PDB file of C-alpha atoms in Angstrom:
ATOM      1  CA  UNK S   1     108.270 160.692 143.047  1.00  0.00           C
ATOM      2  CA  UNK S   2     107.393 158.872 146.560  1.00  0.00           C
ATOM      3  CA  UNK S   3     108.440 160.479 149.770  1.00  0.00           C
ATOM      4  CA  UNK S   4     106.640 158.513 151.717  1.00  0.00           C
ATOM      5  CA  UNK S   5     109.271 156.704 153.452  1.00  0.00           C
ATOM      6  CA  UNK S   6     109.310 159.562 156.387  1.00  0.00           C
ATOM      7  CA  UNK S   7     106.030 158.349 157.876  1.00  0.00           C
ATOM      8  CA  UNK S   8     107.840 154.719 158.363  1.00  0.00           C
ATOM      9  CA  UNK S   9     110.283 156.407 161.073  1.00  0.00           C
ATOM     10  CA  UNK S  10     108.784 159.829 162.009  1.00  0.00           C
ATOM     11  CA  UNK S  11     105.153 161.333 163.283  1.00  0.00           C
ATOM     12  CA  UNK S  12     103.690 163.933 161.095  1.00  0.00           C
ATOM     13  CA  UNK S  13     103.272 167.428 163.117  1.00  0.00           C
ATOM     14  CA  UNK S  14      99.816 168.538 161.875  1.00  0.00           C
ATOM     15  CA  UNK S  15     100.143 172.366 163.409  1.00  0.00           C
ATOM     16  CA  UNK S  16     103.435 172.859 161.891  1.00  0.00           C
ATOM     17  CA  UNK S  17     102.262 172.017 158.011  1.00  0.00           C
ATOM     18  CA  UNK S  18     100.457 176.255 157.734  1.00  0.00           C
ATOM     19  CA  UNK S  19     103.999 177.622 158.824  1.00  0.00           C
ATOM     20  CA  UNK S  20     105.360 175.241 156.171  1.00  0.00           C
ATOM     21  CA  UNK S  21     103.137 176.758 153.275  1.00  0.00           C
ATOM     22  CA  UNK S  22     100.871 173.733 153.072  1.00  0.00           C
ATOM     23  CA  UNK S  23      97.427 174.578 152.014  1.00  0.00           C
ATOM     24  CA  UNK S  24      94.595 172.363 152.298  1.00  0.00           C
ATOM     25  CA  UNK S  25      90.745 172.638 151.977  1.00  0.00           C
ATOM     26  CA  UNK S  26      89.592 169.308 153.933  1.00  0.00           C
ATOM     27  CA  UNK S  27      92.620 169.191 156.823  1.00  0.00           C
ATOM     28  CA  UNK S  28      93.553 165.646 155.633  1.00  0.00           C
ATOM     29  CA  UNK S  29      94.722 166.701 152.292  1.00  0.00           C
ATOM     30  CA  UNK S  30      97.879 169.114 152.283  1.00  0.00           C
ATOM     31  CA  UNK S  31      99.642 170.278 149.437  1.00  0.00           C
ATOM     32  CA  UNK S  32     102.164 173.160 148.932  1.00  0.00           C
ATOM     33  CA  UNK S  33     104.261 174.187 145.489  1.00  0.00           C
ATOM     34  CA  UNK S  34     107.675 175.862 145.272  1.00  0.00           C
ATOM     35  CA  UNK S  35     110.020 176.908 142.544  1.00  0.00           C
ATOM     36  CA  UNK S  36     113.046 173.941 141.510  1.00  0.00           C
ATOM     37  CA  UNK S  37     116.300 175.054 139.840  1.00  0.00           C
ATOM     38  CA  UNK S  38     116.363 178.493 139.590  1.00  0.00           C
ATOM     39  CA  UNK S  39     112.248 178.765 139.043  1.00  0.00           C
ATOM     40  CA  UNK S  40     112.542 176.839 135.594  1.00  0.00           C
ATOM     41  CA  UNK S  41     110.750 173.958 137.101  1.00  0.00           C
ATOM     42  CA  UNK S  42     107.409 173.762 139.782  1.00  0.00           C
ATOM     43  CA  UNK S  43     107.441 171.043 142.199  1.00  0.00           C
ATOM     44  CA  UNK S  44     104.189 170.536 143.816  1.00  0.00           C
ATOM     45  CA  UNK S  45     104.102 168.490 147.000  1.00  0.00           C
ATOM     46  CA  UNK S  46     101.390 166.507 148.123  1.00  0.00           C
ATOM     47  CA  UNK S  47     100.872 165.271 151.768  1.00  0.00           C
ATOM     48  CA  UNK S  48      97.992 162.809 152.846  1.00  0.00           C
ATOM     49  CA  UNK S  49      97.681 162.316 156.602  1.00  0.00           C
ATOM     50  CA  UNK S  50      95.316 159.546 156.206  1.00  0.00           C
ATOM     51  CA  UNK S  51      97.203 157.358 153.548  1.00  0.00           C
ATOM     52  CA  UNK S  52     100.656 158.414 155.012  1.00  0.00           C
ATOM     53  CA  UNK S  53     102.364 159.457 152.070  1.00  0.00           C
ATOM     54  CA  UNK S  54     104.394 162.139 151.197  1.00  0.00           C
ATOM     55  CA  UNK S  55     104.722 162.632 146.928  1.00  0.00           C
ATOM     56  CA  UNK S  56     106.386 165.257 144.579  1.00  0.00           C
ATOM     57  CA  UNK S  57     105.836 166.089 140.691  1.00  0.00           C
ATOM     58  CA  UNK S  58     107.870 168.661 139.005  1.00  0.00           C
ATOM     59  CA  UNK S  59     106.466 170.652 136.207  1.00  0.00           C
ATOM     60  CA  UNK S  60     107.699 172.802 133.369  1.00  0.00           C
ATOM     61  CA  UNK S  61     107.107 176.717 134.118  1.00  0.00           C
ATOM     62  CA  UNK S  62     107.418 177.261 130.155  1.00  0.00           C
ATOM     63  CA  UNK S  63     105.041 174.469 129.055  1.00  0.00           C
ATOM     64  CA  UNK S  64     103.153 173.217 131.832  1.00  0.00           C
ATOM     65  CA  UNK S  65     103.556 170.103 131.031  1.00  0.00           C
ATOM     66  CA  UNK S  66     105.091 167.084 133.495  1.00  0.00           C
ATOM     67  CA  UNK S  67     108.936 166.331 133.966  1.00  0.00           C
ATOM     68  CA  UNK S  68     108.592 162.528 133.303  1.00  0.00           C
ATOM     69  CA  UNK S  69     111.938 161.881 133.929  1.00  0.00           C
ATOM     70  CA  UNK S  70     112.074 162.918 137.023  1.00  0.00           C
ATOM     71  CA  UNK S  71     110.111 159.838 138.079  1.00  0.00           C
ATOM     72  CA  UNK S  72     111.568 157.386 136.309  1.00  0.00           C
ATOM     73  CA  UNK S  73     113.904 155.364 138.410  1.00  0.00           C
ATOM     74  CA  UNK S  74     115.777 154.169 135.386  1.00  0.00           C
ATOM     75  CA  UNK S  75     116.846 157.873 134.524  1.00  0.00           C
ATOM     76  CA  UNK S  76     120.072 158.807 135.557  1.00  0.00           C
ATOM     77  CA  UNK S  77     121.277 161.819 133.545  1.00  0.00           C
ATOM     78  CA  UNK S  78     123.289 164.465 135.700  1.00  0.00           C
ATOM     79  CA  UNK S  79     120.534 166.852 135.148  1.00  0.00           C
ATOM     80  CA  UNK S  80     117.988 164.563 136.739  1.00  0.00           C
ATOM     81  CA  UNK S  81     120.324 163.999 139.348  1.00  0.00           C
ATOM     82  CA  UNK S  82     120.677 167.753 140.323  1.00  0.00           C
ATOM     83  CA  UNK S  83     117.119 168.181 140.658  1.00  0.00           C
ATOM     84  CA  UNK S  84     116.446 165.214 142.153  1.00  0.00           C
ATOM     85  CA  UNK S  85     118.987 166.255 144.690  1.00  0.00           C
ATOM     86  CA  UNK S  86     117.405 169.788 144.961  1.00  0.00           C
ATOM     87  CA  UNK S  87     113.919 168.226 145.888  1.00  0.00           C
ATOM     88  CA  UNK S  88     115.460 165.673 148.720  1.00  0.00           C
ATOM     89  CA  UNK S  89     116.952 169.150 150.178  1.00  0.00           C
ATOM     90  CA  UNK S  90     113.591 170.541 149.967  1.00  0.00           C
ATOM     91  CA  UNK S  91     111.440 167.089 151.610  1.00  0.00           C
ATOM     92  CA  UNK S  92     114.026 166.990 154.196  1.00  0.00           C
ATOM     93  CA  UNK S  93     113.808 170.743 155.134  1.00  0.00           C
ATOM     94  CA  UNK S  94     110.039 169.804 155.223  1.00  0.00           C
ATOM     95  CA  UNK S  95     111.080 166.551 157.758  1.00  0.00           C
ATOM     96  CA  UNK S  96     112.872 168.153 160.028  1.00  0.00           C
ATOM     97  CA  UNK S  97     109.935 171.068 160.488  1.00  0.00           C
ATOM     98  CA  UNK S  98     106.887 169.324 160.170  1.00  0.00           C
ATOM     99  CA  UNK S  99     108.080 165.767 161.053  1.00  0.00           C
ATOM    100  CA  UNK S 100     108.494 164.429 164.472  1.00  0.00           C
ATOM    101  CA  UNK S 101     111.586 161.720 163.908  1.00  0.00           C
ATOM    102  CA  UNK S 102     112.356 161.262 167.661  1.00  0.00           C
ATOM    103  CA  UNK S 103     114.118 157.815 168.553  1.00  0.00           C
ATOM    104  CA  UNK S 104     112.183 155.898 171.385  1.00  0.00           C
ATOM    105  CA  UNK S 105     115.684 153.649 171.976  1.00  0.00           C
ATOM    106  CA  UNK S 106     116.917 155.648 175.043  1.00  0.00           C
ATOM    107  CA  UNK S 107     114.157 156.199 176.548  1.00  0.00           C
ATOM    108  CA  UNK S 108     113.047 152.535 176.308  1.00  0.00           C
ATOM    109  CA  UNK S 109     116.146 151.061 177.844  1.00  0.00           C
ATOM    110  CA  UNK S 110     115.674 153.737 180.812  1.00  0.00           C
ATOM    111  CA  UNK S 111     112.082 152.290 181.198  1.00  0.00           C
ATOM    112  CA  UNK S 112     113.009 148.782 181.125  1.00  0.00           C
ATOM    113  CA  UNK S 113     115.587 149.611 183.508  1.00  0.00           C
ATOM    114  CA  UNK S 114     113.340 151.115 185.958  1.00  0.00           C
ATOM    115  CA  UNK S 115     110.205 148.870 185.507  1.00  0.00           C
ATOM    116  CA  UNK S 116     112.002 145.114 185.682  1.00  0.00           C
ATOM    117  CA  UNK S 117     115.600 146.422 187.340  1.00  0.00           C
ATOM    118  CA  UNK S 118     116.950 144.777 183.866  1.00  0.00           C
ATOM    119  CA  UNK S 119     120.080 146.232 182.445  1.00  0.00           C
ATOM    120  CA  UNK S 120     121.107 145.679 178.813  1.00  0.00           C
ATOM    121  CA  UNK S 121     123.459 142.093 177.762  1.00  0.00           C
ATOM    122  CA  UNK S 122     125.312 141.478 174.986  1.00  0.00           C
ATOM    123  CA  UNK S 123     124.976 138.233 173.861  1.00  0.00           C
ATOM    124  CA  UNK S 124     127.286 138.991 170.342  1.00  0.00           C
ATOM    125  CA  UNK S 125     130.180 140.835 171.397  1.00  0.00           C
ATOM    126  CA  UNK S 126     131.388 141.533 167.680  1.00  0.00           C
ATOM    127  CA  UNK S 127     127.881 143.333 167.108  1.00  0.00           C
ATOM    128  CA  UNK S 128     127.250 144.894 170.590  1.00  0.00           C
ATOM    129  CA  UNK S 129     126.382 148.049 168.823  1.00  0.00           C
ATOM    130  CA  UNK S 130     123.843 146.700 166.876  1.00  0.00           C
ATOM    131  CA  UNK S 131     121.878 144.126 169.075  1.00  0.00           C
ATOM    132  CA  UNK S 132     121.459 143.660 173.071  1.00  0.00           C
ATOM    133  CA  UNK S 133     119.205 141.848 175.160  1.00  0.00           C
ATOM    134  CA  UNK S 134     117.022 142.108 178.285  1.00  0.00           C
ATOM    135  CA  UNK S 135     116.513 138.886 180.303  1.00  0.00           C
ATOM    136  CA  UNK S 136     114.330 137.984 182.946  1.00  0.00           C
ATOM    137  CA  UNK S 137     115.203 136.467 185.892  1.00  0.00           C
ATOM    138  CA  UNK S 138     115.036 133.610 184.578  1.00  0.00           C
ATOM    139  CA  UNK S 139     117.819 134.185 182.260  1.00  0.00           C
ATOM    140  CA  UNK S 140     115.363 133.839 179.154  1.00  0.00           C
ATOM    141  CA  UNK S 141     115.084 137.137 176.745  1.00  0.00           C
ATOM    142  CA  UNK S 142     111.777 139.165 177.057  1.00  0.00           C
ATOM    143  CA  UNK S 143     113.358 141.770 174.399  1.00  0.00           C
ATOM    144  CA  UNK S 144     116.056 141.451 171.632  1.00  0.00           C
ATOM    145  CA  UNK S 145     116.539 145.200 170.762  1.00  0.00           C
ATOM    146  CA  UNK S 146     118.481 145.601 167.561  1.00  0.00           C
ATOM    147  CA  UNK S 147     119.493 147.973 164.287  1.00  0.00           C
ATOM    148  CA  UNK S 148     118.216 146.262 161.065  1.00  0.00           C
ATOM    149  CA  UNK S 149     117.191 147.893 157.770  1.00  0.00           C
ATOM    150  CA  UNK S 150     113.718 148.675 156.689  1.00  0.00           C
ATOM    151  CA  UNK S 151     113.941 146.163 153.526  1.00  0.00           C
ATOM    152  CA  UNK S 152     114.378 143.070 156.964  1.00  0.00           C
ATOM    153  CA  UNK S 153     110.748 143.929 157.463  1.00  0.00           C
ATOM    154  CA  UNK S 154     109.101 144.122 154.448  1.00  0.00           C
ATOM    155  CA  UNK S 155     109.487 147.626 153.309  1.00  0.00           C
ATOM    156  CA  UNK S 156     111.675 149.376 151.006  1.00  0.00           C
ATOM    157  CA  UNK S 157     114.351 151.310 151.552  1.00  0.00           C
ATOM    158  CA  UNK S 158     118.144 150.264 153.106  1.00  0.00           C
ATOM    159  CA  UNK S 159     117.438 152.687 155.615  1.00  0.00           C
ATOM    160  CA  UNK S 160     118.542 151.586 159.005  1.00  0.00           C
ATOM    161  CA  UNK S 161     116.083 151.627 162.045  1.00  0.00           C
ATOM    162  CA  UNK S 162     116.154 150.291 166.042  1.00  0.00           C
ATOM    163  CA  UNK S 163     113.661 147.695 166.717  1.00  0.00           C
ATOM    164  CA  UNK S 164     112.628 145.205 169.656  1.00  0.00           C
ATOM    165  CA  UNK S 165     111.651 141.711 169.297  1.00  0.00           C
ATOM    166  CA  UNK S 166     109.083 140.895 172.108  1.00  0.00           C
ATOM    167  CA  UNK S 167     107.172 137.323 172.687  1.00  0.00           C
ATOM    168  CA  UNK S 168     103.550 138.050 172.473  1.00  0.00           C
ATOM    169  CA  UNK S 169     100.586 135.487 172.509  1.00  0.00           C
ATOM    170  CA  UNK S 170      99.551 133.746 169.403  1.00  0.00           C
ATOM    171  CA  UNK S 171      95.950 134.753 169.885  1.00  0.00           C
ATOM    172  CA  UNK S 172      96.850 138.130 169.728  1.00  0.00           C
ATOM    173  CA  UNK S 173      99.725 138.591 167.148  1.00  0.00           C
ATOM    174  CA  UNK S 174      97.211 138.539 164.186  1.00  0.00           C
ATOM    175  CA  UNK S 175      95.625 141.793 165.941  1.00  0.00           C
ATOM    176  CA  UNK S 176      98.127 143.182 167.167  1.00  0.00           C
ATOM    177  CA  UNK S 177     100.604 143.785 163.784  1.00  0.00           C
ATOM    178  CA  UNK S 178      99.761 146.355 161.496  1.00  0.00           C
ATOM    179  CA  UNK S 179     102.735 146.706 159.367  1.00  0.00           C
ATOM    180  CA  UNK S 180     103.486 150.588 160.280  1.00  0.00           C
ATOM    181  CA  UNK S 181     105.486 150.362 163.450  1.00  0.00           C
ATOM    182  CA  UNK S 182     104.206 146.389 164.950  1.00  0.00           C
ATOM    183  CA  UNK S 183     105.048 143.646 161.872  1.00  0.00           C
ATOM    184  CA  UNK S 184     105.507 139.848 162.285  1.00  0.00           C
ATOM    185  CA  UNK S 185     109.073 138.915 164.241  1.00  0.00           C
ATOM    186  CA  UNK S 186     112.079 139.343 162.360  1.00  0.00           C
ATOM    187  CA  UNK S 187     113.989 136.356 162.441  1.00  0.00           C
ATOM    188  CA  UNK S 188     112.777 134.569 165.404  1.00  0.00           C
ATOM    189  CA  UNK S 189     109.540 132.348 165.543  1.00  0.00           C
ATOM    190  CA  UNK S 190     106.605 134.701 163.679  1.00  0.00           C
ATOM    191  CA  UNK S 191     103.605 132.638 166.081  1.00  0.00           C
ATOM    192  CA  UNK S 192     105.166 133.684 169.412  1.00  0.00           C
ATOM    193  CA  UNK S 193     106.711 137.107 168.650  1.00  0.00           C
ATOM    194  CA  UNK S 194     106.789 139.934 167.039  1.00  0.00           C
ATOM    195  CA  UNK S 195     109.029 143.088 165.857  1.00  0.00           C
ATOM    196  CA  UNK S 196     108.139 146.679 166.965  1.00  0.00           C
ATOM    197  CA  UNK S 197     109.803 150.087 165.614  1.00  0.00           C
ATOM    198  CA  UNK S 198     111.621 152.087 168.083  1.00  0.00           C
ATOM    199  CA  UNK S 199     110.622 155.401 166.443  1.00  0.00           C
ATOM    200  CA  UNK S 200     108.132 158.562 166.931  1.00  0.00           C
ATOM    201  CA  UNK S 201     105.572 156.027 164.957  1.00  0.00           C
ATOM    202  CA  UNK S 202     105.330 153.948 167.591  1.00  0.00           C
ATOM    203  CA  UNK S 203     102.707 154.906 170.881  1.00  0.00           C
ATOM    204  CA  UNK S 204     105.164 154.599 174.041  1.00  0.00           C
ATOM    205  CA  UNK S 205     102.418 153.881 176.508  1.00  0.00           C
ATOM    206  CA  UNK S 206     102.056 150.714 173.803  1.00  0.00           C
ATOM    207  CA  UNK S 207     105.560 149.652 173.420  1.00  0.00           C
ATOM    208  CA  UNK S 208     105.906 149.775 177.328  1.00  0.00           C
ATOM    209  CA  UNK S 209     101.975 147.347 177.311  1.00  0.00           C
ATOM    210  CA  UNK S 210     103.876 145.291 174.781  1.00  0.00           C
ATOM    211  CA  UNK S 211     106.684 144.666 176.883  1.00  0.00           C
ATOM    212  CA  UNK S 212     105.141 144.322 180.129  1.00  0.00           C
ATOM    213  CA  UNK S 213     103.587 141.514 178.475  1.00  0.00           C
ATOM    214  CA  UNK S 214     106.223 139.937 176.600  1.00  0.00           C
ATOM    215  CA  UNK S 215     108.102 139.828 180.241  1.00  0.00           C
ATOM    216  CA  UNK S 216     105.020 138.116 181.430  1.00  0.00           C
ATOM    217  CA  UNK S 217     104.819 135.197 179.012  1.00  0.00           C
ATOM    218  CA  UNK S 218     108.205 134.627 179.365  1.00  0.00           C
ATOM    219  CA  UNK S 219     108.454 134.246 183.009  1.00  0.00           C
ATOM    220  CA  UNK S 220     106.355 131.284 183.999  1.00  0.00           C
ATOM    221  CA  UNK S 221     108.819 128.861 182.124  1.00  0.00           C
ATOM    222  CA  UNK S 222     110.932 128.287 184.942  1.00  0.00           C
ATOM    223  CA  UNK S 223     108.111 128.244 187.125  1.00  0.00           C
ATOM    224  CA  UNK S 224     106.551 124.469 185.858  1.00  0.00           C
TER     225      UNK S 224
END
């Protein structure tokens, strides 16, 4: 089964994976087994820091042989679902030690704040906790921060995650979007802006370029 959803909102912590019983033999590879209700079943865990995913197999002790079922999204038996539960105990045990899941919201409004004196507005007072604004002085948005779910951008899951909207230039966008934590803008104009996770996946230093220039393009339009 596919883990692999953690790398979407969290940055893997490569010197915590030895204290987490990960093995590897090439330091890109990391894999690490442990028993699965009550020792009658293996699950061996696989971890790829190049390809970013994050996958689990369970295996009969007595036979050897695969657990099929146990991948097979159309199984629902309460059996399945018990160990199914038992390994999302164990992958999120192995999130919150060898994952970095740190949200960059607060600390991006603070920067804002201090870089263009901008203070968050709510332009939707029925879903201020979901979506805010920063203007320029012009009045005219340089960020649309808001909560949307993974499957808005793309990428499964109904997870829920913070993103910004920022205007970038056309020229660039191509470039720029790489579909792990810059993708094309959710619902605004996809040639002049684009959508950027507010999570440990995303480089601050970037996010705070990103912005700088997004404020930038949108300035001069009250200057013609």
């Amino acid at each position: 089964m596919n883990y692999s959803y953690i790398f979407r909102s969290a940055k893997i912590k490569k010197d915590s994976l030895e204290a987490a019983d990960f093995v590897t033999t090439d330091g890109v590879t990391y894999t690490k087994s442990t028993s699965v209700s009550g020792g009658a079943f293996k699950a061996d865990i696989t971890l790829s820091l190049t390809e970013q995913t994050l996958t689990v197999h369970l295996f009969d002790t007595t036979t050897g042989e695969k657990y099929a079922l146990f991948d097979m999204p159309s199984s629902h038996g309460a059996f399945v679902a018990s160990l199914r539960e038992e390994v999302q105990k164990i992958i999120d045990e192995i999130r919150a030690n060898c994952f970095e899941s740190k949200d960059l919201k607060n600390n991006y409004i603070a920067w804002i704040k201090n870089q263009f004196g901008a203070d968050p507005d709510f332009p939707w007072p029925d879903d201020a906790q979901y979506s805010f604004v920063f203007r320029c002085p012009n009045d005219k948005w340089f960020a649309l921060v808001m909560r949307i779910k993974y499957k808005q951008l793309a990428l499964s899951g109904d997870e829920e995650v913070w993103v910004v909207n920022m205007k970038a230039s056309p020229d660039e966008i191509p470039n720029l979007i790489d579909h792990k934590s810059i993708f094309p803008a959710w619902h605004m104009n996809k040639k002049h802006w684009i959508t950027v996770l507010l999570t440990a996946v995303t480089d601050f230093e970037k996010l705070c370029e990103l912005t700088t220039k997004s404020y930038e393009l949108v300035m001069p339009l009250t200057k013609k």
